[in-house]
XYZ file of C-alpha atoms in Angstrom:
604
model
C -12.053 8.793 0.502
C -11.180 12.491 0.265
C -8.958 14.287 -2.790
C -6.878 17.467 -2.359
C -4.466 19.980 -4.657
C -3.210 22.483 -4.163
C -1.379 25.207 -5.844
C 0.779 27.811 -5.235
C 3.003 30.590 -7.247
C 6.509 30.005 -7.483
C 6.788 34.144 -7.137
C 5.250 36.795 -5.344
C 2.555 38.895 -7.197
C 2.171 36.146 -9.756
C -1.387 34.552 -9.726
C -2.163 31.149 -10.413
C -3.031 30.509 -13.946
C -6.854 29.630 -14.667
C -5.892 26.638 -17.222
C -4.318 25.444 -13.689
C -8.031 25.658 -12.028
C -9.787 24.996 -15.164
C -7.751 21.413 -15.764
C -7.738 20.466 -11.973
C -11.687 20.973 -12.249
C -11.644 18.321 -15.083
C -8.802 16.297 -14.161
C -10.553 14.989 -11.217
C -13.180 13.320 -12.693
C -10.370 11.448 -14.185
C -8.069 11.000 -11.435
C -10.923 10.039 -8.712
C -12.010 6.839 -9.289
C -15.586 6.734 -8.159
C -18.411 7.760 -10.379
C -18.626 11.743 -11.022
C -22.209 11.969 -9.627
C -21.211 11.220 -5.698
C -18.210 13.444 -5.667
C -18.730 16.493 -4.027
C -16.330 19.435 -4.033
C -14.963 22.445 -1.998
C -12.682 25.445 -3.808
C -11.080 28.091 -2.146
C -8.374 30.803 -3.709
C -6.420 33.233 -1.684
C -7.728 36.938 -2.713
C -4.743 37.728 -4.693
C -5.094 34.582 -6.626
C -1.606 33.404 -5.602
C -2.727 30.044 -3.834
C -5.929 27.651 -4.154
C -6.879 24.524 -2.242
C -9.504 22.051 -4.016
C -10.915 19.119 -1.867
C -13.271 16.100 -3.291
C -14.940 13.712 -1.414
C -17.249 10.851 -2.081
C -17.907 10.474 1.686
C -21.804 10.600 3.161
C -22.247 13.739 6.036
C -21.533 11.389 8.998
C -20.425 12.525 12.852
C -17.571 10.721 12.665
C -16.289 11.574 8.926
C -14.694 14.825 9.029
C -15.757 17.316 6.456
C -13.601 17.887 3.205
C -11.624 21.485 4.105
C -11.850 22.564 7.738
C -11.136 26.824 8.095
C -9.497 28.727 10.663
C -6.670 30.749 11.532
C -6.240 32.260 8.123
C -5.478 28.508 6.861
C -7.001 25.750 5.080
C -7.018 22.060 6.404
C -7.998 19.080 4.384
C -6.486 15.340 5.539
C -6.821 11.576 4.018
C -7.464 8.680 6.154
C -7.876 9.506 9.489
C -6.589 11.224 12.880
C -6.777 9.670 16.223
C -7.993 13.152 18.157
C -9.685 14.648 14.699
C -10.933 17.688 16.807
C -7.895 18.330 19.190
C -5.439 17.444 16.170
C -7.244 18.734 13.447
C -7.153 22.177 15.490
C -3.794 21.727 16.053
C -2.469 21.157 12.183
C -4.631 24.172 11.213
C -2.609 26.609 14.131
C 0.742 25.076 14.779
C 3.084 27.640 12.850
C 5.389 24.621 12.098
C 3.459 21.871 10.245
C 6.692 19.344 11.146
C 7.012 19.976 14.778
C 3.164 18.995 14.845
C 2.938 16.259 12.775
C 5.429 13.520 14.640
C 3.270 12.994 18.134
C -0.272 12.510 15.973
C -1.598 8.998 15.879
C -3.310 8.284 13.326
C -3.048 7.405 9.311
C -2.858 10.518 7.032
C -1.812 12.675 4.841
C -2.138 16.188 5.576
C -2.872 19.396 3.367
C -2.784 22.839 4.368
C -3.052 26.179 2.536
C -3.055 29.947 3.154
C -2.419 33.367 1.626
C 1.212 33.062 2.273
C 1.623 29.402 0.779
C 1.099 25.597 0.838
C 2.325 22.576 2.981
C 1.608 19.079 3.115
C 3.135 16.140 5.377
C 2.831 11.981 5.470
C 3.088 10.056 8.334
C 5.798 7.641 8.966
C 3.783 4.543 7.202
C 2.945 7.050 3.909
C -0.285 4.927 3.441
C -1.544 7.720 2.768
C 0.632 9.680 -0.259
C 1.574 13.184 -1.340
C 2.783 13.777 -4.540
C 4.230 16.959 -5.930
C 5.799 18.827 -9.163
C 6.602 22.000 -10.377
C 5.593 23.516 -13.643
C 6.517 27.162 -15.164
C 6.449 28.690 -11.647
C 3.623 26.808 -10.382
C 3.858 24.833 -7.373
C 1.323 21.383 -7.437
C 0.996 19.341 -4.541
C -2.044 16.059 -4.166
C -3.201 12.833 -3.046
C -3.389 11.953 -6.538
C -0.518 11.859 -8.964
C -2.196 11.915 -11.834
C -4.345 15.152 -10.854
C -1.054 16.686 -9.917
C 0.842 15.543 -13.245
C -2.072 16.371 -15.712
C -2.547 20.259 -13.897
C 1.239 20.255 -14.053
C 1.387 19.527 -17.900
C -1.997 22.014 -18.225
C 0.538 24.892 -16.737
C 3.464 23.292 -19.236
C 1.259 23.670 -22.644
C -1.834 26.172 -21.728
C -4.110 23.041 -22.722
C -6.626 22.349 -20.631
C -6.964 18.518 -21.050
C -3.230 17.394 -21.792
C -1.733 14.165 -22.827
C 0.093 12.345 -19.898
C 3.892 12.857 -20.094
C 4.988 8.857 -19.426
C 8.665 8.439 -17.281
C 9.172 5.598 -19.553
C 12.683 5.028 -17.616
C 11.686 5.216 -14.087
C 8.912 1.991 -14.830
C 11.556 -0.701 -14.334
C 10.467 -1.242 -10.484
C 7.009 -1.993 -11.505
C 7.771 -4.667 -14.270
C 10.496 -6.139 -11.249
C 8.359 -6.021 -8.202
C 4.502 -4.769 -9.286
C 5.208 -1.331 -7.269
C 7.736 1.140 -6.824
C 11.243 0.567 -4.934
C 11.714 4.759 -4.630
C 10.142 7.713 -4.972
C 9.100 8.059 -8.737
C 6.077 7.869 -10.210
C 4.784 6.992 -14.094
C 4.492 10.600 -14.573
C 7.127 12.806 -15.404
C 8.206 15.605 -13.328
C 5.761 13.697 -10.059
C 7.232 12.544 -7.177
C 6.067 10.853 -4.300
C 6.777 12.599 -0.750
C 8.954 10.581 1.591
C 7.787 8.835 4.568
C 7.616 10.904 7.568
C 8.202 14.380 5.560
C 6.915 17.472 5.252
C 7.219 19.906 2.199
C 6.609 23.288 2.602
C 6.370 25.631 -0.543
C 5.758 29.234 0.470
C 5.333 32.499 -2.173
C 8.582 34.091 -3.053
C 10.810 31.293 -1.605
C 12.573 27.825 -2.309
C 10.444 24.998 -1.246
C 11.619 22.484 1.286
C 11.115 18.905 1.922
C 12.440 18.156 5.539
C 12.193 14.368 6.307
C 11.526 13.646 10.281
C 14.117 12.019 12.264
C 13.528 8.340 12.714
C 13.298 6.912 16.053
C 16.928 5.362 16.999
C 16.342 1.961 17.934
C 17.490 0.888 21.562
C 19.869 -2.242 22.549
C 17.441 -4.841 23.410
C 18.122 -5.787 27.320
C 19.006 -9.274 28.140
C 16.784 -9.669 31.568
C 13.497 -10.460 30.559
C 11.652 -8.235 32.733
C 13.485 -5.071 31.396
C 12.443 -6.370 27.964
C 9.078 -6.420 28.820
C 9.552 -2.701 29.894
C 10.532 -2.290 26.196
C 7.215 -3.343 24.553
C 5.168 -1.236 27.240
C 5.432 1.829 24.759
C 4.276 -0.052 21.774
C 1.258 -1.891 23.523
C 0.473 1.515 24.760
C 0.384 3.080 21.229
C -1.783 -0.067 19.797
C -4.236 0.697 22.501
C -4.473 3.962 21.246
C -4.096 3.401 17.890
C -6.926 1.235 18.215
C -9.742 3.989 20.167
C -10.818 5.758 17.014
C -12.927 2.383 15.961
C -14.926 2.238 19.184
C -16.318 5.520 18.214
C -18.748 4.325 15.577
C -21.972 2.881 16.765
C -21.423 -0.201 14.869
C -19.273 -3.267 15.638
C -15.600 -3.452 13.768
C -15.536 -6.597 11.373
C -12.143 -7.881 11.750
C -10.853 -10.433 9.134
C -9.593 -13.205 11.410
C -7.458 -15.761 10.584
C -4.595 -18.125 12.507
C -1.824 -15.862 11.405
C 0.103 -13.554 14.130
C -1.110 -9.993 12.867
C -4.755 -10.876 13.191
C -4.813 -12.626 16.389
C -2.709 -9.108 17.723
C -5.265 -7.122 15.977
C -7.923 -9.201 17.820
C -5.990 -8.893 21.315
C -5.836 -5.156 20.782
C -8.730 -4.493 20.001
C -10.124 -6.202 23.194
C -7.618 -4.515 25.098
C -8.908 -1.160 23.780
C -12.367 -1.932 24.992
C -13.699 -1.496 21.178
C -16.649 -3.969 20.548
C -16.014 -6.166 17.220
C -16.964 -9.655 15.099
C -14.081 -12.051 13.985
C -14.893 -13.365 10.178
C -12.999 -16.181 9.061
C -13.539 -17.995 5.829
C -11.765 -21.153 4.567
C -12.288 -25.347 4.833
C -12.857 -26.709 8.570
C -9.858 -28.107 8.924
C -7.598 -25.217 7.724
C -5.263 -23.934 10.699
C -7.085 -20.725 9.785
C -10.145 -21.674 10.900
C -9.425 -24.120 13.530
C -6.843 -21.313 15.429
C -9.678 -18.223 14.926
C -12.103 -20.448 16.414
C -10.271 -20.552 19.127
C -8.459 -17.142 19.628
C -12.350 -15.730 19.169
C -13.247 -18.773 21.877
C -10.849 -16.862 24.312
C -11.739 -13.674 23.586
C -15.190 -14.572 24.004
C -16.459 -12.505 20.860
C -18.638 -13.314 17.883
C -17.372 -15.415 15.031
C -18.586 -16.145 11.889
C -17.044 -19.072 9.752
C -18.062 -18.999 6.124
C -16.770 -22.588 5.666
C -15.941 -23.637 2.091
C -17.185 -27.018 0.772
C -16.503 -29.398 -1.956
C -18.123 -29.287 -4.987
C -17.939 -31.563 -8.379
C -14.920 -30.972 -9.929
C -14.853 -28.185 -12.416
C -13.484 -28.280 -16.080
C -12.662 -24.338 -16.235
C -12.678 -21.772 -14.751
C -14.021 -18.206 -15.986
C -11.958 -15.371 -15.405
C -11.732 -11.550 -16.218
C -10.479 -10.632 -19.747
C -6.735 -9.576 -18.641
C -7.113 -6.032 -20.523
C -10.045 -5.230 -18.539
C -8.504 -6.330 -15.284
C -5.474 -4.114 -15.967
C -7.792 -1.383 -17.493
C -9.228 -1.453 -14.051
C -6.368 -1.713 -11.736
C -3.912 0.953 -13.444
C -6.902 3.624 -13.358
C -7.137 2.974 -9.320
C -3.713 2.693 -8.340
C -2.138 5.134 -11.165
C 0.149 2.604 -12.395
C 1.947 2.028 -9.778
C 0.286 -1.382 -8.947
C 0.542 -4.270 -11.149
C -2.777 -5.961 -12.369
C -0.991 -9.431 -10.973
C -2.647 -8.028 -7.940
C -6.200 -7.429 -6.803
C -8.314 -4.461 -5.659
C -11.498 -3.679 -4.740
C -14.340 -2.321 -7.054
C -16.537 0.661 -6.062
C -19.695 0.264 -4.842
C -21.890 2.829 -2.562
C -19.777 3.983 0.458
C -20.828 2.390 3.692
C -19.816 4.099 6.835
C -19.429 0.697 8.724
C -15.683 0.736 10.184
C -13.361 -2.130 9.313
C -10.145 -3.693 10.224
C -7.370 -6.171 9.792
C -3.904 -7.400 10.975
C -2.331 -6.018 7.342
C 1.040 -4.128 8.136
C 1.771 -6.262 11.081
C 5.369 -6.919 9.349
C 6.341 -3.714 10.313
C 6.182 -5.361 13.812
C 8.179 -8.174 12.723
C 11.310 -6.616 10.912
C 10.147 -5.987 7.370
C 11.771 -7.798 4.813
C 13.529 -9.423 7.588
C 10.246 -11.363 8.893
C 10.619 -14.160 6.231
C 14.581 -14.065 5.811
C 16.256 -17.057 7.215
C 19.642 -16.416 6.140
C 20.500 -13.099 8.063
C 24.526 -13.824 7.603
C 26.092 -10.786 5.959
C 26.324 -12.516 2.723
C 22.497 -13.568 3.094
C 21.226 -10.171 4.115
C 23.549 -8.385 1.103
C 21.514 -11.202 -1.437
C 18.389 -10.258 -0.245
C 19.409 -6.527 -0.663
C 20.246 -7.408 -4.377
C 17.118 -9.081 -5.150
C 14.941 -6.434 -4.091
C 16.923 -4.186 -6.788
C 18.006 -6.773 -9.259
C 14.806 -8.789 -9.342
C 13.850 -10.123 -13.052
C 17.516 -8.837 -14.363
C 17.263 -11.411 -16.984
C 14.045 -9.966 -18.423
C 15.607 -5.956 -18.423
C 17.529 -3.787 -21.035
C 21.078 -2.941 -19.498
C 19.499 0.891 -19.353
C 17.459 -0.482 -16.704
C 19.278 -2.538 -15.183
C 22.190 0.226 -14.616
C 19.388 2.344 -13.199
C 18.827 -0.262 -10.570
C 22.717 -0.355 -9.971
C 22.420 3.208 -9.269
C 19.464 2.586 -6.786
C 21.080 -0.317 -4.925
C 24.268 1.759 -4.361
C 22.076 4.166 -2.309
C 21.325 1.130 0.038
C 24.691 -1.158 0.030
C 26.773 -0.946 2.594
C 24.641 0.062 5.325
C 23.443 -2.230 8.421
C 21.759 -5.063 6.832
C 18.968 -5.254 9.444
C 18.168 -1.685 9.524
C 18.493 -1.696 5.295
C 15.832 -4.634 4.694
C 13.663 -3.029 7.642
C 13.379 0.462 6.766
C 12.987 -0.616 3.122
C 10.313 -2.398 3.983
C 8.388 0.192 5.444
C 9.128 2.718 2.782
C 8.445 1.568 -0.340
C 6.565 -2.181 0.316
C 4.347 -0.509 2.714
C 4.576 3.167 1.452
C 4.128 2.583 -2.382
C 2.444 -1.116 -2.300
C -0.166 -0.699 -0.143
C -1.025 2.525 -1.160
C -3.177 1.391 -4.455
C -5.173 -1.016 -2.332
C -5.822 0.984 0.482
C -7.164 3.830 -1.836
C -9.472 1.108 -3.399
C -10.890 0.294 0.070
C -11.326 3.647 1.763
C -13.210 4.646 -1.960
C -15.915 2.295 -0.154
C -15.395 2.150 3.476
C -13.706 4.049 6.668
C -10.875 1.590 7.041
C -8.903 1.370 10.167
C -5.099 0.212 10.421
C -3.816 0.548 13.635
C -0.663 -0.989 12.744
C 0.117 1.679 10.551
C -0.668 4.185 12.667
C 1.835 7.131 13.040
C 2.526 6.630 16.822
C 3.090 3.011 16.427
C 5.324 2.702 13.580
C 7.488 4.954 15.379
C 7.166 2.778 18.645
C 8.308 -0.335 16.564
C 11.313 1.673 15.216
C 12.361 2.055 18.570
C 12.982 -1.779 18.983
C 15.895 -3.192 17.224
C 15.020 -4.965 13.886
C 16.366 -7.930 14.800
C 14.742 -8.797 17.742
C 11.541 -7.803 15.962
C 12.786 -10.621 13.817
C 12.556 -13.029 16.548
C 9.139 -12.599 16.904
C 9.767 -12.370 20.806
C 8.154 -8.618 21.153
C 5.295 -9.741 19.250
C 4.214 -12.643 21.554
C 5.295 -10.054 24.618
C 2.427 -7.701 22.864
C -0.508 -10.871 22.376
C 0.523 -11.733 26.416
C 0.246 -8.559 27.410
C -2.893 -7.285 25.304
C -4.541 -10.472 25.870
C -2.850 -13.405 28.019
C -5.338 -15.867 26.934
C -4.172 -16.061 23.834
C -0.279 -16.033 24.958
C -0.507 -20.409 24.552
C -2.319 -20.482 21.153
C 0.004 -21.560 18.775
C 0.828 -19.310 15.636
C -0.134 -21.012 12.266
C 3.001 -23.204 11.581
C 2.999 -24.659 15.203
C 5.838 -21.959 16.879
C 7.111 -18.675 16.818
C 10.387 -17.875 15.236
C 12.383 -17.527 18.672
C 10.521 -20.978 19.818
C 13.815 -23.119 19.497
C 11.607 -26.357 20.314
C 9.440 -27.617 17.960
C 6.333 -28.651 19.750
C 3.617 -28.132 16.836
C 0.235 -27.999 18.759
C -1.333 -27.433 15.698
C -0.449 -28.713 12.382
C 0.765 -25.760 10.211
C 0.196 -24.786 6.645
C 2.548 -27.213 5.168
C 1.451 -30.183 6.823
C -2.864 -29.431 6.067
C -1.332 -28.711 2.444
C 0.396 -32.512 2.244
C -3.078 -34.241 3.459
C -5.447 -35.883 1.087
C -6.374 -33.843 -1.660
C -9.605 -32.111 -1.813
C -11.993 -31.659 -5.090
C -11.683 -28.450 -6.416
C -14.381 -25.861 -5.305
C -15.785 -22.598 -6.104
C -15.723 -20.546 -8.965
C -11.932 -20.204 -8.687
C -11.210 -23.960 -8.341
C -7.731 -24.800 -9.077
C -6.773 -21.634 -10.407
C -4.089 -18.912 -9.855
C -2.178 -16.803 -12.244
C 0.797 -18.769 -12.128
C -0.225 -22.107 -11.916
C -3.266 -21.728 -14.721
C -1.145 -19.657 -17.568
C -2.396 -21.539 -20.086
C -1.731 -21.400 -23.746
C -5.107 -19.244 -24.536
C -4.618 -17.288 -21.671
C -0.589 -16.826 -22.576
C -1.273 -15.962 -26.065
C -3.764 -12.782 -25.168
C -0.978 -11.644 -22.970
C 1.392 -12.140 -25.588
C -0.579 -10.088 -27.925
C -0.750 -7.414 -25.567
C 3.176 -7.160 -24.934
C 4.887 -7.978 -27.950
C 2.627 -6.218 -30.085
C 2.386 -3.289 -27.610
C 3.772 0.447 -27.388
C 7.820 0.566 -28.630
C 8.656 2.242 -25.452
C 8.427 -0.600 -23.672
C 10.912 -2.188 -25.261
C 13.451 0.639 -23.798
C 12.738 -1.094 -20.166
C 12.503 -4.536 -20.850
C 14.411 -6.891 -23.407
C 12.085 -8.173 -26.276
C 14.023 -11.116 -26.979
C 14.186 -12.117 -23.256
C 10.424 -11.417 -22.850
C 9.630 -12.962 -25.918
C 11.346 -16.429 -24.600
C 9.372 -15.832 -21.071
C 5.858 -15.968 -23.203
C 7.330 -19.107 -25.534
C 9.286 -21.392 -23.158
C 8.409 -20.248 -19.057
C 5.174 -18.230 -18.779
C 4.260 -19.832 -15.426
C 7.773 -19.123 -13.974
C 8.081 -15.499 -15.137
C 4.116 -15.116 -14.826
C 4.195 -12.605 -11.731
C 6.731 -10.741 -13.987
C 4.413 -11.530 -17.528
C 1.499 -9.369 -15.669
C 4.041 -6.607 -14.447
C 4.856 -6.105 -17.999
C 1.321 -5.988 -19.427
C 0.750 -3.883 -16.658
C 3.048 -0.979 -17.942
C 2.410 -2.259 -21.909
C -1.365 -0.813 -21.145
C -0.255 2.463 -19.154
C 2.129 3.225 -22.069
C -0.735 2.681 -24.557
C -2.861 5.029 -22.621
C -5.935 3.209 -23.158
C -6.664 3.585 -19.753
C -7.210 7.258 -19.987
C -10.340 6.244 -22.440
C -13.505 4.105 -21.642
C -13.197 0.191 -22.480
C -15.374 -1.327 -24.224
C -16.960 -4.275 -23.117
C -14.466 -7.399 -23.634
C -15.640 -11.242 -23.354
C -14.606 -13.062 -20.097
C -11.766 -15.885 -20.625
C -12.130 -19.132 -19.927
C -8.987 -21.227 -18.347
C -9.070 -24.922 -18.169
C -8.412 -26.405 -14.740
C -5.419 -29.177 -15.161
C -6.962 -32.844 -13.994
């Protein structure tokens, strides 16, 4: 994982104040969520002191991992994530006068940071899995890959204090409570914004800073003839194969999490077509559709496949889980208060250069929020759009719901198919996945062909309604691995297939069979169904006696009622509220004392 920070004075001849440089050196230890002893840094300042660039990394020296900062043509360059052609694309990004002209044609999953004596620039790819955050404070422009780092440096410039208090934007936190992530470009930190997807920020000395969004590919009309439809998906198929090529440069085979689902089998087809050596790994019961279908996929492709079979054990009476404060503390630090502790994210471990991948991101190829939207009537699409912005409105204050209404108005009235497609890409992909992706990149190189810049742009060229039908998805599999075309998807059929021919019992039928004995550490447990009285009381104390600012966003009486009467119904939102409570408390900025685990009974 690499972390970057750019500093530039707004006015020519004004150097960046020394407190900003000192704050950056100090704050990275807090904002970079790995042990300080594994971080190495690079620092550069322009001769006149008006521009500075910092880069930090916990990655080992490796032929396939880039240096933290590249130097050339009077500029410094760094990027998070990866480029499809590191040498060629890196040279282009160093030399191209207009960063916005270079980025749209690049493959990979990345965010770019560039500094020169004339100012700083940054850019995001179309998926925005690698983010850019920016702020301005007292004439200093601050751009970086970690929102907390940008904020603390901006606050240091504002206050003159090297180790400042955070200034949280309480009113901006309502989407986090509704969804567990942001559905706009806000952050928890006042004055810090996320750069939009497919955008370039320029901050030249002595001139206004600008944000320019790249044109989004226009969706083409879907032809009626099958031959023409096959031709329409060929650019996307080619982009997917190109996106997988970087994985083949590693000497170790790629490990693919393989299931019976659509996305992982397409990823298997892509890797096979790209000639990338890989193995499949699956976990589950022997008769689980994921296991049965994954075995068929692996057999057809002729790949090594390991199955970690779940075995039944004697019934357990309880399950031991991490204390909710400890869990939330870790996730707030890792995800910078932009993901809820309802989610699970990786913990730090020593960096392992073995490449990894998965089918994550395949929803973009299936229409984003449309992929699970059964009612596509105008009213149905409008209801889904409203739900995205007004979720949990019963728990929110009037002011929070008014802010949601304002954000909803920006999208209402547009084509429903396009809106649900773009909202997923810009916010579900571009905000929710970011924290989880960060938690992965700190431990290993992770490749996401479905998030590749050129793949996403090629997918957006196909009509959202057609992608929702899953027919382009099926055509991709038939194009890249014809043998997989006859393997049914999990659930028994594709959306476009009107004949219900369940070759294999789907997930719903599998769950309806005779129940198995609960097994393993998490037997019978999830955050919703095991919201027992003791666990509820722990969260209740943390929420109701938490920071008073919390109740500027959530309605105290409504939350109290949810905790008393229906905690299982509101389990996700209560976890989201607990996350915001910890964020507002500031506890996550300090070492946490050891907390005992929580024992939760398993219902008989």
